[in-house]
Amino acid sequence: MADGSVAGERAQFREMMEGTQEDWNIIAEHSRIFNKGLAKRVLDHLRLLDGDYGGFPVDRLEHSLQTATRAHRDGRDEEYVVCALLHDIGDTLGSMNHPDVAAAILKPFVSEENLWMVANHGAFQGYYFFEYLGLDKNMREKFKDSPHYQRCAEFCHKYDQAAFDPDYESEPLEFFEPMVERVFSKPKNSMYLRKKDPSA
Ligand SMILES: [Fe+2]
Ligand SMILES: [Fe+2]
C-alpha cells in the first residue's frame, strides 16, 4: 500500500459508523498522497491574485512576491519568507477577514510567532492607511501587550506596507516554490498528527 496502489479503491461504508480498518487504510493512503500536493494547491491558489489590482499600484500577486522578496533579501529565514509570500492569499475568499484565511492555511506548519504575525497583520497594516477609510489607524494598539507586537509591526513596516512599488524587481513565484514545498512538507501542529511513540 505504501506504493500508492490504492488509487482506484474506495471505502465500502455508507455511514461512517460502518467503517472498518480496511476502509480507513484506503482513505489514509489516499490522504497521504493528496497531502503531498498541498504546496502546489496553495501556490495555484496564490496565482489567482495575478492581475487582481483592486486599485492598488501593483496587483496582489506582485504585492505578495514583493513582500516575500523584501523579507528574503533582508535575510529572513525560509519560514518567515513563506509567511510573507502567503500573508494575503486570503484576499480571494476572505474579503472581510483575509488574514484569518492565510493563518488557517499556515497554522500546521509555522511557529507561534509567525502565525500570530500573519493572523494579525491586517490591524498592523492599518497603521498606514486606516485614517483614510474612517478607521482607527492605531487599531494595532489593542495588541500592545502581546509578545509578538513588535514582530508584526516590523513585518508591516519593512515588508508589507513597502511592497507596492511597480519598479521593484521581485523574484518570480518559481523562486519561492521550493521554500513553500519544504515548509508545507513538515507539519508541526495538527489534530491529524499521531503522537510519536516515546519508546521509539
Ligand atoms: Fe493583508
Ligand atoms: Fe499585504
PDB file of C-alpha atoms in Angstrom, residues 67-190:
ATOM      1  CA  THR A  67       6.714  41.334   0.296  1.00  0.00           C
ATOM      2  CA  ALA A  68       8.459  37.933   0.219  1.00  0.00           C
ATOM      3  CA  THR A  69      11.381  39.197  -1.842  1.00  0.00           C
ATOM      4  CA  ARG A  70      11.990  42.092   0.520  1.00  0.00           C
ATOM      5  CA  ALA A  71      11.919  39.735   3.502  1.00  0.00           C
ATOM      6  CA  HIS A  72      14.256  37.271   1.787  1.00  0.00           C
ATOM      7  CA  ARG A  73      16.742  39.962   0.743  1.00  0.00           C
ATOM      8  CA  ASP A  74      16.686  41.254   4.293  1.00  0.00           C
ATOM      9  CA  GLY A  75      17.935  37.860   5.492  1.00  0.00           C
ATOM     10  CA  ARG A  76      14.732  36.424   6.930  1.00  0.00           C
ATOM     11  CA  ASP A  77      14.543  32.653   7.273  1.00  0.00           C
ATOM     12  CA  GLU A  78      12.584  30.403   4.960  1.00  0.00           C
ATOM     13  CA  GLU A  79       9.511  30.030   7.148  1.00  0.00           C
ATOM     14  CA  TYR A  80       9.219  33.797   7.555  1.00  0.00           C
ATOM     15  CA  VAL A  81       9.597  34.316   3.800  1.00  0.00           C
ATOM     16  CA  VAL A  82       6.839  31.780   3.091  1.00  0.00           C
ATOM     17  CA  CYS A  83       4.599  33.606   5.565  1.00  0.00           C
ATOM     18  CA  ALA A  84       5.397  36.860   3.760  1.00  0.00           C
ATOM     19  CA  LEU A  85       4.562  35.254   0.417  1.00  0.00           C
ATOM     20  CA  LEU A  86       1.223  33.875   1.578  1.00  0.00           C
ATOM     21  CA  HIS A  87       0.070  36.585   4.002  1.00  0.00           C
ATOM     22  CA  ASP A  88      -2.580  37.895   1.590  1.00  0.00           C
ATOM     23  CA  ILE A  89      -3.616  34.588  -0.007  1.00  0.00           C
ATOM     24  CA  GLY A  90      -6.996  35.021   1.687  1.00  0.00           C
ATOM     25  CA  ASP A  91      -7.881  38.049  -0.432  1.00  0.00           C
ATOM     26  CA  THR A  92      -9.923  35.880  -2.819  1.00  0.00           C
ATOM     27  CA  LEU A  93     -12.116  34.011  -0.325  1.00  0.00           C
ATOM     28  CA  GLY A  94     -11.808  36.156   2.786  1.00  0.00           C
ATOM     29  CA  SER A  95     -12.582  39.657   1.555  1.00  0.00           C
ATOM     30  CA  MET A  96     -13.662  40.731   5.038  1.00  0.00           C
ATOM     31  CA  ASN A  97     -11.065  38.760   7.037  1.00  0.00           C
ATOM     32  CA  HIS A  98      -8.201  37.830   4.712  1.00  0.00           C
ATOM     33  CA  PRO A  99      -5.534  37.378   7.430  1.00  0.00           C
ATOM     34  CA  ASP A 100      -7.622  34.589   9.026  1.00  0.00           C
ATOM     35  CA  VAL A 101      -7.520  32.583   5.803  1.00  0.00           C
ATOM     36  CA  ALA A 102      -3.737  32.784   5.460  1.00  0.00           C
ATOM     37  CA  ALA A 103      -3.332  31.939   9.145  1.00  0.00           C
ATOM     38  CA  ALA A 104      -5.555  28.865   8.833  1.00  0.00           C
ATOM     39  CA  ILE A 105      -3.538  27.565   5.874  1.00  0.00           C
ATOM     40  CA  LEU A 106      -0.187  28.190   7.581  1.00  0.00           C
ATOM     41  CA  LYS A 107      -1.155  27.116  11.110  1.00  0.00           C
ATOM     42  CA  PRO A 108       0.079  23.497  10.986  1.00  0.00           C
ATOM     43  CA  PHE A 109       3.443  24.461   9.514  1.00  0.00           C
ATOM     44  CA  VAL A 110       4.787  27.565  11.252  1.00  0.00           C
ATOM     45  CA  SER A 111       5.863  28.820  14.643  1.00  0.00           C
ATOM     46  CA  GLU A 112       3.506  30.563  17.040  1.00  0.00           C
ATOM     47  CA  GLU A 113       5.126  33.965  16.438  1.00  0.00           C
ATOM     48  CA  ASN A 114       4.948  33.668  12.661  1.00  0.00           C
ATOM     49  CA  LEU A 115       1.347  32.501  12.855  1.00  0.00           C
ATOM     50  CA  TRP A 116       0.447  35.439  15.094  1.00  0.00           C
ATOM     51  CA  MET A 117       2.148  37.828  12.697  1.00  0.00           C
ATOM     52  CA  VAL A 118       0.136  36.542   9.722  1.00  0.00           C
ATOM     53  CA  ALA A 119      -3.128  36.327  11.654  1.00  0.00           C
ATOM     54  CA  ASN A 120      -2.927  39.908  12.923  1.00  0.00           C
ATOM     55  CA  HIS A 121      -1.120  41.757  10.149  1.00  0.00           C
ATOM     56  CA  GLY A 122      -4.377  43.373   8.993  1.00  0.00           C
ATOM     57  CA  ALA A 123      -4.678  45.574  12.079  1.00  0.00           C
ATOM     58  CA  PHE A 124      -0.968  46.449  11.956  1.00  0.00           C
ATOM     59  CA  GLN A 125      -1.069  47.262   8.250  1.00  0.00           C
ATOM     60  CA  GLY A 126      -3.954  49.609   9.050  1.00  0.00           C
ATOM     61  CA  TYR A 127      -1.466  51.902  10.781  1.00  0.00           C
ATOM     62  CA  TYR A 128      -0.515  53.088   7.290  1.00  0.00           C
ATOM     63  CA  PHE A 129      -3.972  53.804   5.868  1.00  0.00           C
ATOM     64  CA  PHE A 130      -6.947  53.281   8.161  1.00  0.00           C
ATOM     65  CA  GLU A 131      -7.403  57.020   8.732  1.00  0.00           C
ATOM     66  CA  TYR A 132      -8.244  57.393   5.034  1.00  0.00           C
ATOM     67  CA  LEU A 133     -11.109  54.927   5.440  1.00  0.00           C
ATOM     68  CA  GLY A 134     -12.555  56.401   8.606  1.00  0.00           C
ATOM     69  CA  LEU A 135     -10.999  53.664  10.724  1.00  0.00           C
ATOM     70  CA  ASP A 136      -8.665  53.799  13.704  1.00  0.00           C
ATOM     71  CA  LYS A 137      -5.080  53.766  12.460  1.00  0.00           C
ATOM     72  CA  ASN A 138      -3.970  52.769  15.944  1.00  0.00           C
ATOM     73  CA  MET A 139      -6.090  49.629  15.974  1.00  0.00           C
ATOM     74  CA  ARG A 140      -2.870  47.649  16.467  1.00  0.00           C
ATOM     75  CA  GLU A 141      -2.565  49.146  19.956  1.00  0.00           C
ATOM     76  CA  LYS A 142      -5.109  46.660  21.245  1.00  0.00           C
ATOM     77  CA  PHE A 143      -2.261  44.155  20.886  1.00  0.00           C
ATOM     78  CA  LYS A 144       0.308  46.274  22.715  1.00  0.00           C
ATOM     79  CA  ASP A 145       0.780  43.677  25.444  1.00  0.00           C
ATOM     80  CA  SER A 146       1.386  40.807  23.037  1.00  0.00           C
ATOM     81  CA  PRO A 147       4.931  39.404  22.912  1.00  0.00           C
ATOM     82  CA  HIS A 148       4.518  39.376  19.127  1.00  0.00           C
ATOM     83  CA  TYR A 149       3.544  43.042  18.731  1.00  0.00           C
ATOM     84  CA  GLN A 150       6.987  44.181  17.617  1.00  0.00           C
ATOM     85  CA  ARG A 151       7.411  41.299  15.169  1.00  0.00           C
ATOM     86  CA  CYS A 152       4.134  42.113  13.452  1.00  0.00           C
ATOM     87  CA  ALA A 153       4.777  45.873  13.429  1.00  0.00           C
ATOM     88  CA  GLU A 154       8.170  45.254  11.857  1.00  0.00           C
ATOM     89  CA  PHE A 155       6.729  42.904   9.225  1.00  0.00           C
ATOM     90  CA  CYS A 156       4.253  45.528   8.099  1.00  0.00           C
ATOM     91  CA  HIS A 157       6.734  48.400   8.255  1.00  0.00           C
ATOM     92  CA  LYS A 158       9.657  46.776   6.461  1.00  0.00           C
ATOM     93  CA  TYR A 159       7.927  44.450   4.010  1.00  0.00           C
ATOM     94  CA  ASP A 160       4.127  44.588   3.715  1.00  0.00           C
ATOM     95  CA  GLN A 161       3.384  48.335   3.523  1.00  0.00           C
ATOM     96  CA  ALA A 162       6.579  48.761   1.462  1.00  0.00           C
ATOM     97  CA  ALA A 163       5.580  46.260  -1.232  1.00  0.00           C
ATOM     98  CA  PHE A 164       3.572  48.359  -3.688  1.00  0.00           C
ATOM     99  CA  ASP A 165       6.399  49.605  -5.902  1.00  0.00           C
ATOM    100  CA  PRO A 166       5.793  48.848  -9.608  1.00  0.00           C
ATOM    101  CA  ASP A 167       9.510  49.393 -10.305  1.00  0.00           C
ATOM    102  CA  TYR A 168      10.817  46.934  -7.710  1.00  0.00           C
ATOM    103  CA  GLU A 169      12.358  43.766  -9.182  1.00  0.00           C
ATOM    104  CA  SER A 170      10.736  40.947  -7.267  1.00  0.00           C
ATOM    105  CA  GLU A 171      11.756  37.335  -7.549  1.00  0.00           C
ATOM    106  CA  PRO A 172       9.275  35.249  -9.586  1.00  0.00           C
ATOM    107  CA  LEU A 173       6.941  32.790  -7.901  1.00  0.00           C
ATOM    108  CA  GLU A 174       9.126  29.881  -9.081  1.00  0.00           C
ATOM    109  CA  PHE A 175      11.920  31.226  -6.857  1.00  0.00           C
ATOM    110  CA  PHE A 176       9.775  30.643  -3.786  1.00  0.00           C
ATOM    111  CA  GLU A 177       8.203  27.324  -4.800  1.00  0.00           C
ATOM    112  CA  PRO A 178      10.903  25.087  -3.241  1.00  0.00           C
ATOM    113  CA  MET A 179      10.594  27.057   0.008  1.00  0.00           C
ATOM    114  CA  VAL A 180       6.828  26.561   0.071  1.00  0.00           C
ATOM    115  CA  GLU A 181       7.304  22.850  -0.677  1.00  0.00           C
ATOM    116  CA  ARG A 182       9.736  22.471   2.215  1.00  0.00           C
ATOM    117  CA  VAL A 183       7.652  24.381   4.758  1.00  0.00           C
ATOM    118  CA  PHE A 184       4.462  22.501   3.806  1.00  0.00           C
ATOM    119  CA  SER A 185       6.204  19.118   3.953  1.00  0.00           C
ATOM    120  CA  LYS A 186       6.748  19.352   7.727  1.00  0.00           C
ATOM    121  CA  PRO A 187       3.515  19.752   9.691  1.00  0.00           C
ATOM    122  CA  LYS A 188       4.144  20.594  13.340  1.00  0.00           C
ATOM    123  CA  ASN A 189       0.657  21.170  14.707  1.00  0.00           C
ATOM    124  CA  SER A 190      -2.382  19.242  13.565  1.00  0.00           C
TER     125      SER A 190
END
